[in-house]
Amino acid sequence: MKDHCCRVVSEDAILFDVVSNSPLSRRVPSGYPLGRGALQVINATPTDDIHSPADLYSASREVCRLRHMSYRTEQTYLGVIRSFVAFHGKRNPARMGESEIRGYLSHLACEGNVAASTQNVAFSALLFLYRDVLKIELADISGVERAKRPQRLP
């Protein structure tokens, strides 16, 4: 087996296990020396490189896999993100904010006629998009028309 020498990793690098080709669950701090072992280093997708919807979807998929989300959650979140982008005329989500999120969630409740849990999933997917993928902190998202929960019978 070939002996790996120590290397210094750049900032925002992600370690991948060469054998299973799966990402390890942590980011490596800048200047972190790598010791012996079967690891390869790649750089994470920076937010500035997201110019098209395809870039956005691949970056979202990458973050889902880095966070070890289930495949079904990844599919659902990507579906919500696609629907959100299409609802706003394929505008870049990085240039949209709280008012667009409010409008989309209210649209789901009023015209989309979705269940309350579906609206909650859409809200979680959009929070994931802005916080984890785009690295944008959102202000208070209140005033959203909520889908009605069914009345419980005794």
CSV table of N, CA, C and O in Angstrom, one decimal, residues 29-132:
chain,number,residue,atom,x,y,z
A,29,PRO,N,-11.0,21.9,9.4
A,29,PRO,CA,-10.6,23.3,9.6
A,29,PRO,C,-9.4,23.6,8.7
A,29,PRO,O,-8.6,22.7,8.4
A,30,SER,N,-9.2,24.9,8.5
A,30,SER,CA,-8.1,25.3,7.6
A,30,SER,C,-6.8,25.0,8.3
A,30,SER,O,-6.6,25.2,9.5
A,31,GLY,N,-5.8,24.5,7.6
A,31,GLY,CA,-4.5,24.2,8.1
A,31,GLY,C,-4.4,22.8,8.8
A,31,GLY,O,-3.5,22.5,9.5
A,32,TYR,N,-5.5,22.0,8.7
A,32,TYR,CA,-5.5,20.7,9.4
A,32,TYR,C,-4.6,19.7,8.6
A,32,TYR,O,-4.8,19.5,7.5
A,33,PRO,N,-3.6,19.2,9.3
A,33,PRO,CA,-2.7,18.2,8.6
A,33,PRO,C,-3.4,16.9,8.5
A,33,PRO,O,-4.0,16.4,9.5
A,34,LEU,N,-3.3,16.2,7.4
A,34,LEU,CA,-3.8,14.9,7.2
A,34,LEU,C,-2.7,13.9,7.5
A,34,LEU,O,-1.6,14.0,7.0
A,35,GLY,N,-3.0,12.9,8.2
A,35,GLY,CA,-2.0,11.8,8.5
A,35,GLY,C,-2.1,10.7,7.5
A,35,GLY,O,-2.5,10.9,6.4
A,36,ARG,N,-1.7,9.5,7.9
A,36,ARG,CA,-1.8,8.3,7.0
A,36,ARG,C,-3.2,7.9,7.0
A,36,ARG,O,-4.0,8.0,7.9
A,37,GLY,N,-3.6,7.3,5.8
A,37,GLY,CA,-4.9,6.7,5.7
A,37,GLY,C,-5.4,6.9,4.3
A,37,GLY,O,-4.9,7.8,3.5
A,38,ALA,N,-6.5,6.2,4.0
A,38,ALA,CA,-7.0,6.3,2.6
A,38,ALA,C,-8.1,7.4,2.6
A,38,ALA,O,-9.3,7.1,2.7
A,39,LEU,N,-7.7,8.6,2.4
A,39,LEU,CA,-8.6,9.7,2.4
A,39,LEU,C,-8.2,10.6,1.2
A,39,LEU,O,-7.1,10.8,0.8
A,40,GLN,N,-9.3,11.1,0.5
A,40,GLN,CA,-9.0,12.1,-0.5
A,40,GLN,C,-9.7,13.4,-0.1
A,40,GLN,O,-10.7,13.3,0.6
A,41,VAL,N,-9.3,14.5,-0.6
A,41,VAL,CA,-9.8,15.8,-0.2
A,41,VAL,C,-10.5,16.5,-1.4
A,41,VAL,O,-9.9,16.5,-2.5
A,42,ILE,N,-11.7,17.0,-1.3
A,42,ILE,CA,-12.3,17.8,-2.3
A,42,ILE,C,-12.7,19.1,-1.6
A,42,ILE,O,-12.9,19.2,-0.4
A,43,ASN,N,-12.9,20.1,-2.4
A,43,ASN,CA,-13.5,21.4,-1.9
A,43,ASN,C,-15.0,21.4,-2.0
A,43,ASN,O,-15.5,21.0,-3.0
A,44,ALA,N,-15.6,22.0,-1.0
A,44,ALA,CA,-17.1,22.1,-1.0
A,44,ALA,C,-17.5,23.1,-2.1
A,44,ALA,O,-16.7,24.0,-2.5
A,45,THR,N,-18.7,23.0,-2.6
A,45,THR,CA,-19.2,23.9,-3.6
A,45,THR,C,-19.5,25.3,-2.9
A,45,THR,O,-20.3,25.4,-2.0
A,46,PRO,N,-18.8,26.3,-3.3
A,46,PRO,CA,-19.1,27.6,-2.7
A,46,PRO,C,-20.4,28.2,-3.2
A,46,PRO,O,-20.8,27.9,-4.3
A,47,THR,N,-21.0,29.0,-2.3
A,47,THR,CA,-22.3,29.6,-2.7
A,47,THR,C,-22.2,30.5,-3.9
A,47,THR,O,-23.2,30.6,-4.6
A,48,ASP,N,-21.1,31.1,-4.1
A,48,ASP,CA,-20.9,32.0,-5.3
A,48,ASP,C,-21.0,31.3,-6.6
A,48,ASP,O,-21.2,31.9,-7.6
A,49,ASP,N,-20.8,30.0,-6.6
A,49,ASP,CA,-20.7,29.2,-7.9
A,49,ASP,C,-22.1,28.7,-8.3
A,49,ASP,O,-22.2,28.0,-9.3
A,50,ILE,N,-23.2,29.1,-7.6
A,50,ILE,CA,-24.5,28.7,-7.9
A,50,ILE,C,-25.1,29.7,-8.8
A,50,ILE,O,-25.5,30.8,-8.4
A,51,HIS,N,-25.1,29.4,-10.1
A,51,HIS,CA,-25.6,30.4,-11.1
A,51,HIS,C,-26.9,29.9,-11.9
A,51,HIS,O,-27.6,30.7,-12.4
A,52,SER,N,-27.1,28.6,-11.9
A,52,SER,CA,-28.2,28.0,-12.6
A,52,SER,C,-29.0,27.1,-11.7
A,52,SER,O,-28.5,26.7,-10.6
A,53,PRO,N,-30.2,26.8,-12.0
A,53,PRO,CA,-31.0,25.8,-11.2
A,53,PRO,C,-30.3,24.5,-11.1
A,53,PRO,O,-30.3,23.9,-10.0
A,54,ALA,N,-29.6,24.0,-12.1
A,54,ALA,CA,-28.9,22.8,-12.0
A,54,ALA,C,-27.8,22.8,-10.9
A,54,ALA,O,-27.6,21.9,-10.2
A,55,ASP,N,-27.1,24.0,-10.9
A,55,ASP,CA,-26.1,24.1,-9.8
A,55,ASP,C,-26.7,24.1,-8.4
A,55,ASP,O,-26.2,23.6,-7.5
A,56,LEU,N,-27.9,24.8,-8.3
A,56,LEU,CA,-28.6,24.8,-7.1
A,56,LEU,C,-29.0,23.4,-6.6
A,56,LEU,O,-28.8,23.0,-5.5
A,57,TYR,N,-29.5,22.6,-7.5
A,57,TYR,CA,-30.0,21.3,-7.2
A,57,TYR,C,-28.8,20.4,-6.8
A,57,TYR,O,-28.9,19.6,-5.9
A,58,SER,N,-27.7,20.5,-7.6
A,58,SER,CA,-26.6,19.6,-7.2
A,58,SER,C,-25.9,20.0,-5.9
A,58,SER,O,-25.5,19.2,-5.1
A,59,ALA,N,-25.9,21.4,-5.6
A,59,ALA,CA,-25.4,21.8,-4.3
A,59,ALA,C,-26.3,21.3,-3.2
A,59,ALA,O,-25.8,20.9,-2.1
A,60,SER,N,-27.6,21.4,-3.4
A,60,SER,CA,-28.6,20.9,-2.4
A,60,SER,C,-28.4,19.4,-2.2
A,60,SER,O,-28.4,19.0,-1.0
A,61,ARG,N,-28.2,18.7,-3.2
A,61,ARG,CA,-28.1,17.2,-3.1
A,61,ARG,C,-26.8,16.9,-2.4
A,61,ARG,O,-26.7,16.0,-1.5
A,62,GLU,N,-25.7,17.7,-2.7
A,62,GLU,CA,-24.4,17.5,-2.0
A,62,GLU,C,-24.5,17.7,-0.5
A,62,GLU,O,-24.0,16.9,0.3
A,63,VAL,N,-25.2,18.8,-0.1
A,63,VAL,CA,-25.4,19.1,1.3
A,63,VAL,C,-26.2,18.1,2.0
A,63,VAL,O,-25.9,17.7,3.1
A,64,CYS,N,-27.3,17.6,1.3
A,64,CYS,CA,-28.1,16.5,1.9
A,64,CYS,C,-27.3,15.3,2.2
A,64,CYS,O,-27.4,14.7,3.3
A,65,ARG,N,-26.4,14.9,1.3
A,65,ARG,CA,-25.6,13.7,1.5
A,65,ARG,C,-24.5,13.9,2.5
A,65,ARG,O,-24.1,13.0,3.2
A,66,LEU,N,-24.0,15.2,2.6
A,66,LEU,CA,-23.0,15.4,3.6
A,66,LEU,C,-23.6,15.4,5.0
A,66,LEU,O,-22.9,15.0,6.0
A,67,ARG,N,-24.9,15.7,5.1
A,67,ARG,CA,-25.6,15.7,6.4
A,67,ARG,C,-26.2,14.3,6.7
A,67,ARG,O,-26.9,14.1,7.6
A,68,HIS,N,-26.0,13.3,5.8
A,68,HIS,CA,-26.5,12.0,5.9
A,68,HIS,C,-28.0,11.9,6.0
A,68,HIS,O,-28.5,11.2,6.8
A,69,MET,N,-28.7,12.8,5.3
A,69,MET,CA,-30.1,12.7,5.2
A,69,MET,C,-30.6,11.5,4.4
A,69,MET,O,-29.8,11.0,3.6
A,70,SER,N,-31.8,11.0,4.7
A,70,SER,CA,-32.3,9.9,3.9
A,70,SER,C,-32.5,10.3,2.5
A,70,SER,O,-32.7,11.5,2.2
A,71,TYR,N,-32.5,9.3,1.6
A,71,TYR,CA,-32.7,9.5,0.2
A,71,TYR,C,-34.1,10.1,-0.1
A,71,TYR,O,-34.2,11.0,-0.9
A,72,ARG,N,-35.1,9.7,0.7
A,72,ARG,CA,-36.4,10.2,0.5
A,72,ARG,C,-36.5,11.6,0.9
A,72,ARG,O,-37.2,12.4,0.3
A,73,THR,N,-35.9,12.0,2.0
A,73,THR,CA,-35.8,13.4,2.4
A,73,THR,C,-35.2,14.3,1.4
A,73,THR,O,-35.6,15.4,1.0
A,74,GLU,N,-34.1,13.8,0.8
A,74,GLU,CA,-33.4,14.5,-0.3
A,74,GLU,C,-34.3,14.7,-1.5
A,74,GLU,O,-34.4,15.8,-2.0
A,75,GLN,N,-35.1,13.7,-1.9
A,75,GLN,CA,-36.0,13.8,-3.0
A,75,GLN,C,-37.1,14.8,-2.7
A,75,GLN,O,-37.4,15.6,-3.5
A,76,THR,N,-37.6,14.8,-1.5
A,76,THR,CA,-38.7,15.7,-1.1
A,76,THR,C,-38.2,17.1,-1.1
A,76,THR,O,-38.9,18.0,-1.6
A,77,TYR,N,-37.1,17.3,-0.4
A,77,TYR,CA,-36.5,18.7,-0.4
A,77,TYR,C,-36.2,19.3,-1.8
A,77,TYR,O,-36.5,20.4,-2.0
A,78,LEU,N,-35.7,18.4,-2.6
A,78,LEU,CA,-35.4,18.9,-4.0
A,78,LEU,C,-36.7,19.2,-4.8
A,78,LEU,O,-36.7,20.1,-5.5
A,79,GLY,N,-37.7,18.4,-4.5
A,79,GLY,CA,-39.0,18.7,-5.1
A,79,GLY,C,-39.6,20.0,-4.7
A,79,GLY,O,-40.1,20.8,-5.5
A,80,VAL,N,-39.5,20.3,-3.4
A,80,VAL,CA,-40.0,21.6,-2.9
A,80,VAL,C,-39.1,22.7,-3.4
A,80,VAL,O,-39.7,23.8,-3.8
A,81,ILE,N,-37.8,22.6,-3.5
A,81,ILE,CA,-37.0,23.6,-4.0
A,81,ILE,C,-37.3,23.9,-5.5
A,81,ILE,O,-37.4,25.0,-5.9
A,82,ARG,N,-37.5,22.8,-6.3
A,82,ARG,CA,-37.9,23.0,-7.7
A,82,ARG,C,-39.2,23.7,-7.8
A,82,ARG,O,-39.3,24.6,-8.6
A,83,SER,N,-40.1,23.4,-7.0
A,83,SER,CA,-41.5,24.0,-7.0
A,83,SER,C,-41.4,25.5,-6.6
A,83,SER,O,-42.0,26.3,-7.2
A,84,PHE,N,-40.5,25.8,-5.6
A,84,PHE,CA,-40.3,27.1,-5.2
A,84,PHE,C,-39.7,28.0,-6.3
A,84,PHE,O,-40.2,29.1,-6.5
A,85,VAL,N,-38.7,27.5,-6.9
A,85,VAL,CA,-38.0,28.2,-8.0
A,85,VAL,C,-39.0,28.4,-9.2
A,85,VAL,O,-39.0,29.5,-9.8
A,86,ALA,N,-39.7,27.4,-9.5
A,86,ALA,CA,-40.7,27.5,-10.6
A,86,ALA,C,-41.8,28.5,-10.3
A,86,ALA,O,-42.3,29.2,-11.2
A,87,PHE,N,-42.3,28.5,-9.1
A,87,PHE,CA,-43.3,29.4,-8.6
A,87,PHE,C,-42.9,30.8,-8.8
A,87,PHE,O,-43.7,31.7,-9.2
A,88,HIS,N,-41.7,31.1,-8.6
A,88,HIS,CA,-41.2,32.5,-8.7
A,88,HIS,C,-40.5,32.8,-10.1
A,88,HIS,O,-39.6,33.7,-10.2
A,89,GLY,N,-40.9,32.0,-11.1
A,89,GLY,CA,-40.4,32.3,-12.4
A,89,GLY,C,-38.9,32.0,-12.7
A,89,GLY,O,-38.2,32.8,-13.4
A,90,LYS,N,-38.4,31.0,-12.0
A,90,LYS,CA,-37.0,30.6,-12.2
A,90,LYS,C,-36.0,31.6,-11.7
A,90,LYS,O,-34.9,31.7,-12.3
A,91,ARG,N,-36.4,32.5,-10.8
A,91,ARG,CA,-35.4,33.4,-10.2
A,91,ARG,C,-34.5,32.7,-9.3
A,91,ARG,O,-34.8,31.7,-8.7
A,92,ASN,N,-33.3,33.3,-9.1
A,92,ASN,CA,-32.3,32.8,-8.2
A,92,ASN,C,-32.8,32.9,-6.8
A,92,ASN,O,-33.0,34.0,-6.3
A,93,PRO,N,-32.8,31.9,-6.0
A,93,PRO,CA,-33.3,32.0,-4.6
A,93,PRO,C,-32.4,32.8,-3.7
A,93,PRO,O,-32.8,33.4,-2.7
A,94,ALA,N,-31.1,33.0,-4.1
A,94,ALA,CA,-30.2,33.8,-3.4
A,94,ALA,C,-30.6,35.3,-3.4
A,94,ALA,O,-30.3,36.1,-2.5
A,95,ARG,N,-31.4,35.7,-4.5
A,95,ARG,CA,-31.8,37.0,-4.6
A,95,ARG,C,-33.2,37.2,-4.1
A,95,ARG,O,-33.8,38.3,-4.2
A,96,MET,N,-33.8,36.2,-3.5
A,96,MET,CA,-35.1,36.3,-2.9
A,96,MET,C,-35.0,36.3,-1.4
A,96,MET,O,-34.0,35.9,-0.9
A,97,GLY,N,-36.1,36.6,-0.8
A,97,GLY,CA,-36.0,36.6,0.7
A,97,GLY,C,-37.3,36.2,1.4
A,97,GLY,O,-38.0,35.3,0.8
A,98,GLU,N,-37.6,36.8,2.5
A,98,GLU,CA,-38.7,36.3,3.4
A,98,GLU,C,-40.0,36.5,2.7
A,98,GLU,O,-40.9,35.7,2.9
A,99,SER,N,-40.2,37.6,2.0
A,99,SER,CA,-41.5,37.9,1.4
A,99,SER,C,-41.8,36.8,0.3
A,99,SER,O,-43.0,36.4,0.2
A,100,GLU,N,-40.8,36.3,-0.5
A,100,GLU,CA,-41.1,35.3,-1.5
A,100,GLU,C,-41.4,34.0,-0.8
A,100,GLU,O,-42.3,33.2,-1.3
A,101,ILE,N,-40.7,33.7,0.3
A,101,ILE,CA,-41.0,32.5,1.1
A,101,ILE,C,-42.5,32.5,1.6
A,101,ILE,O,-43.2,31.6,1.5
A,102,ARG,N,-42.8,33.7,2.2
A,102,ARG,CA,-44.2,33.9,2.7
A,102,ARG,C,-45.2,33.7,1.6
A,102,ARG,O,-46.2,33.0,1.8
A,103,GLY,N,-44.9,34.3,0.4
A,103,GLY,CA,-45.9,34.1,-0.7
A,103,GLY,C,-46.0,32.7,-1.1
A,103,GLY,O,-47.1,32.2,-1.4
A,104,TYR,N,-44.9,32.0,-1.2
A,104,TYR,CA,-45.0,30.6,-1.7
A,104,TYR,C,-45.7,29.7,-0.7
A,104,TYR,O,-46.6,28.9,-1.0
A,105,LEU,N,-45.4,29.9,0.6
A,105,LEU,CA,-46.1,29.0,1.7
A,105,LEU,C,-47.6,29.4,1.7
A,105,LEU,O,-48.4,28.5,1.9
A,106,SER,N,-48.0,30.6,1.6
A,106,SER,CA,-49.4,31.0,1.6
A,106,SER,C,-50.1,30.5,0.3
A,106,SER,O,-51.2,30.1,0.4
A,107,HIS,N,-49.4,30.5,-0.8
A,107,HIS,CA,-49.9,29.9,-2.0
A,107,HIS,C,-50.2,28.4,-1.8
A,107,HIS,O,-51.2,27.9,-2.3
A,108,LEU,N,-49.3,27.7,-1.1
A,108,LEU,CA,-49.5,26.3,-0.9
A,108,LEU,C,-50.8,26.1,-0.1
A,108,LEU,O,-51.6,25.2,-0.3
A,109,ALA,N,-51.0,26.9,0.9
A,109,ALA,CA,-52.2,26.7,1.8
A,109,ALA,C,-53.5,27.1,1.1
A,109,ALA,O,-54.5,26.5,1.3
A,110,CYS,N,-53.5,28.2,0.4
A,110,CYS,CA,-54.7,28.8,-0.2
A,110,CYS,C,-55.0,28.1,-1.5
A,110,CYS,O,-56.0,27.4,-1.7
A,111,GLU,N,-54.2,28.3,-2.6
A,111,GLU,CA,-54.5,27.7,-3.9
A,111,GLU,C,-54.0,26.3,-4.0
A,111,GLU,O,-54.6,25.5,-4.8
A,112,GLY,N,-53.0,25.9,-3.4
A,112,GLY,CA,-52.4,24.6,-3.5
A,112,GLY,C,-53.3,23.6,-2.8
A,112,GLY,O,-53.2,22.4,-3.0
A,113,ASN,N,-54.0,24.0,-1.7
A,113,ASN,CA,-54.9,23.1,-1.0
A,113,ASN,C,-54.2,21.9,-0.4
A,113,ASN,O,-54.7,20.8,-0.5
A,114,VAL,N,-53.0,22.2,0.2
A,114,VAL,CA,-52.2,21.1,0.8
A,114,VAL,C,-52.6,20.9,2.3
A,114,VAL,O,-53.1,21.8,2.9
A,115,ALA,N,-52.2,19.8,2.8
A,115,ALA,CA,-52.3,19.6,4.2
A,115,ALA,C,-51.3,20.4,5.0
A,115,ALA,O,-50.3,20.8,4.5
A,116,ALA,N,-51.6,20.5,6.3
A,116,ALA,CA,-50.7,21.3,7.1
A,116,ALA,C,-49.3,20.7,7.2
A,116,ALA,O,-48.3,21.4,7.2
A,117,SER,N,-49.2,19.4,7.3
A,117,SER,CA,-47.9,18.7,7.3
A,117,SER,C,-47.1,18.9,6.1
A,117,SER,O,-45.9,19.1,6.1
A,118,THR,N,-47.8,19.0,4.9
A,118,THR,CA,-47.1,19.3,3.7
A,118,THR,C,-46.5,20.7,3.7
A,118,THR,O,-45.4,20.9,3.2
A,119,GLN,N,-47.3,21.6,4.2
A,119,GLN,CA,-46.8,23.0,4.3
A,119,GLN,C,-45.6,23.1,5.3
A,119,GLN,O,-44.6,23.8,5.0
A,120,ASN,N,-45.6,22.3,6.3
A,120,ASN,CA,-44.5,22.2,7.3
A,120,ASN,C,-43.2,21.6,6.6
A,120,ASN,O,-42.1,22.1,6.9
A,121,VAL,N,-43.4,20.6,5.8
A,121,VAL,CA,-42.3,20.0,5.1
A,121,VAL,C,-41.7,21.0,4.1
A,121,VAL,O,-40.5,21.2,4.0
A,122,ALA,N,-42.6,21.8,3.4
A,122,ALA,CA,-42.1,22.8,2.5
A,122,ALA,C,-41.3,23.9,3.2
A,122,ALA,O,-40.3,24.4,2.8
A,123,PHE,N,-41.8,24.3,4.4
A,123,PHE,CA,-41.1,25.3,5.2
A,123,PHE,C,-39.7,24.8,5.6
A,123,PHE,O,-38.7,25.5,5.6
A,124,SER,N,-39.7,23.5,6.1
A,124,SER,CA,-38.4,22.9,6.5
A,124,SER,C,-37.4,22.9,5.3
A,124,SER,O,-36.2,23.1,5.5
A,125,ALA,N,-37.9,22.5,4.1
A,125,ALA,CA,-37.1,22.4,3.0
A,125,ALA,C,-36.5,23.8,2.6
A,125,ALA,O,-35.3,23.9,2.2
A,126,LEU,N,-37.3,24.8,2.7
A,126,LEU,CA,-36.8,26.2,2.4
A,126,LEU,C,-35.8,26.7,3.4
A,126,LEU,O,-34.9,27.4,3.1
A,127,LEU,N,-36.1,26.4,4.7
A,127,LEU,CA,-35.1,26.7,5.7
A,127,LEU,C,-33.8,26.0,5.4
A,127,LEU,O,-32.7,26.6,5.6
A,128,PHE,N,-33.8,24.7,5.0
A,128,PHE,CA,-32.6,24.0,4.7
A,128,PHE,C,-31.9,24.7,3.5
A,128,PHE,O,-30.7,24.8,3.5
A,129,LEU,N,-32.7,25.1,2.5
A,129,LEU,CA,-32.1,25.7,1.3
A,129,LEU,C,-31.3,27.0,1.7
A,129,LEU,O,-30.2,27.2,1.4
A,130,TYR,N,-32.0,27.8,2.5
A,130,TYR,CA,-31.3,29.1,2.8
A,130,TYR,C,-30.2,29.0,3.9
A,130,TYR,O,-29.2,29.6,3.7
A,131,ARG,N,-30.5,28.2,4.9
A,131,ARG,CA,-29.5,28.1,6.0
A,131,ARG,C,-28.3,27.3,5.6
A,131,ARG,O,-27.1,27.6,5.9
A,132,ASP,N,-28.5,26.1,5.0
A,132,ASP,CA,-27.5,25.1,4.8
A,132,ASP,C,-26.8,25.2,3.5
A,132,ASP,O,-25.6,25.0,3.3
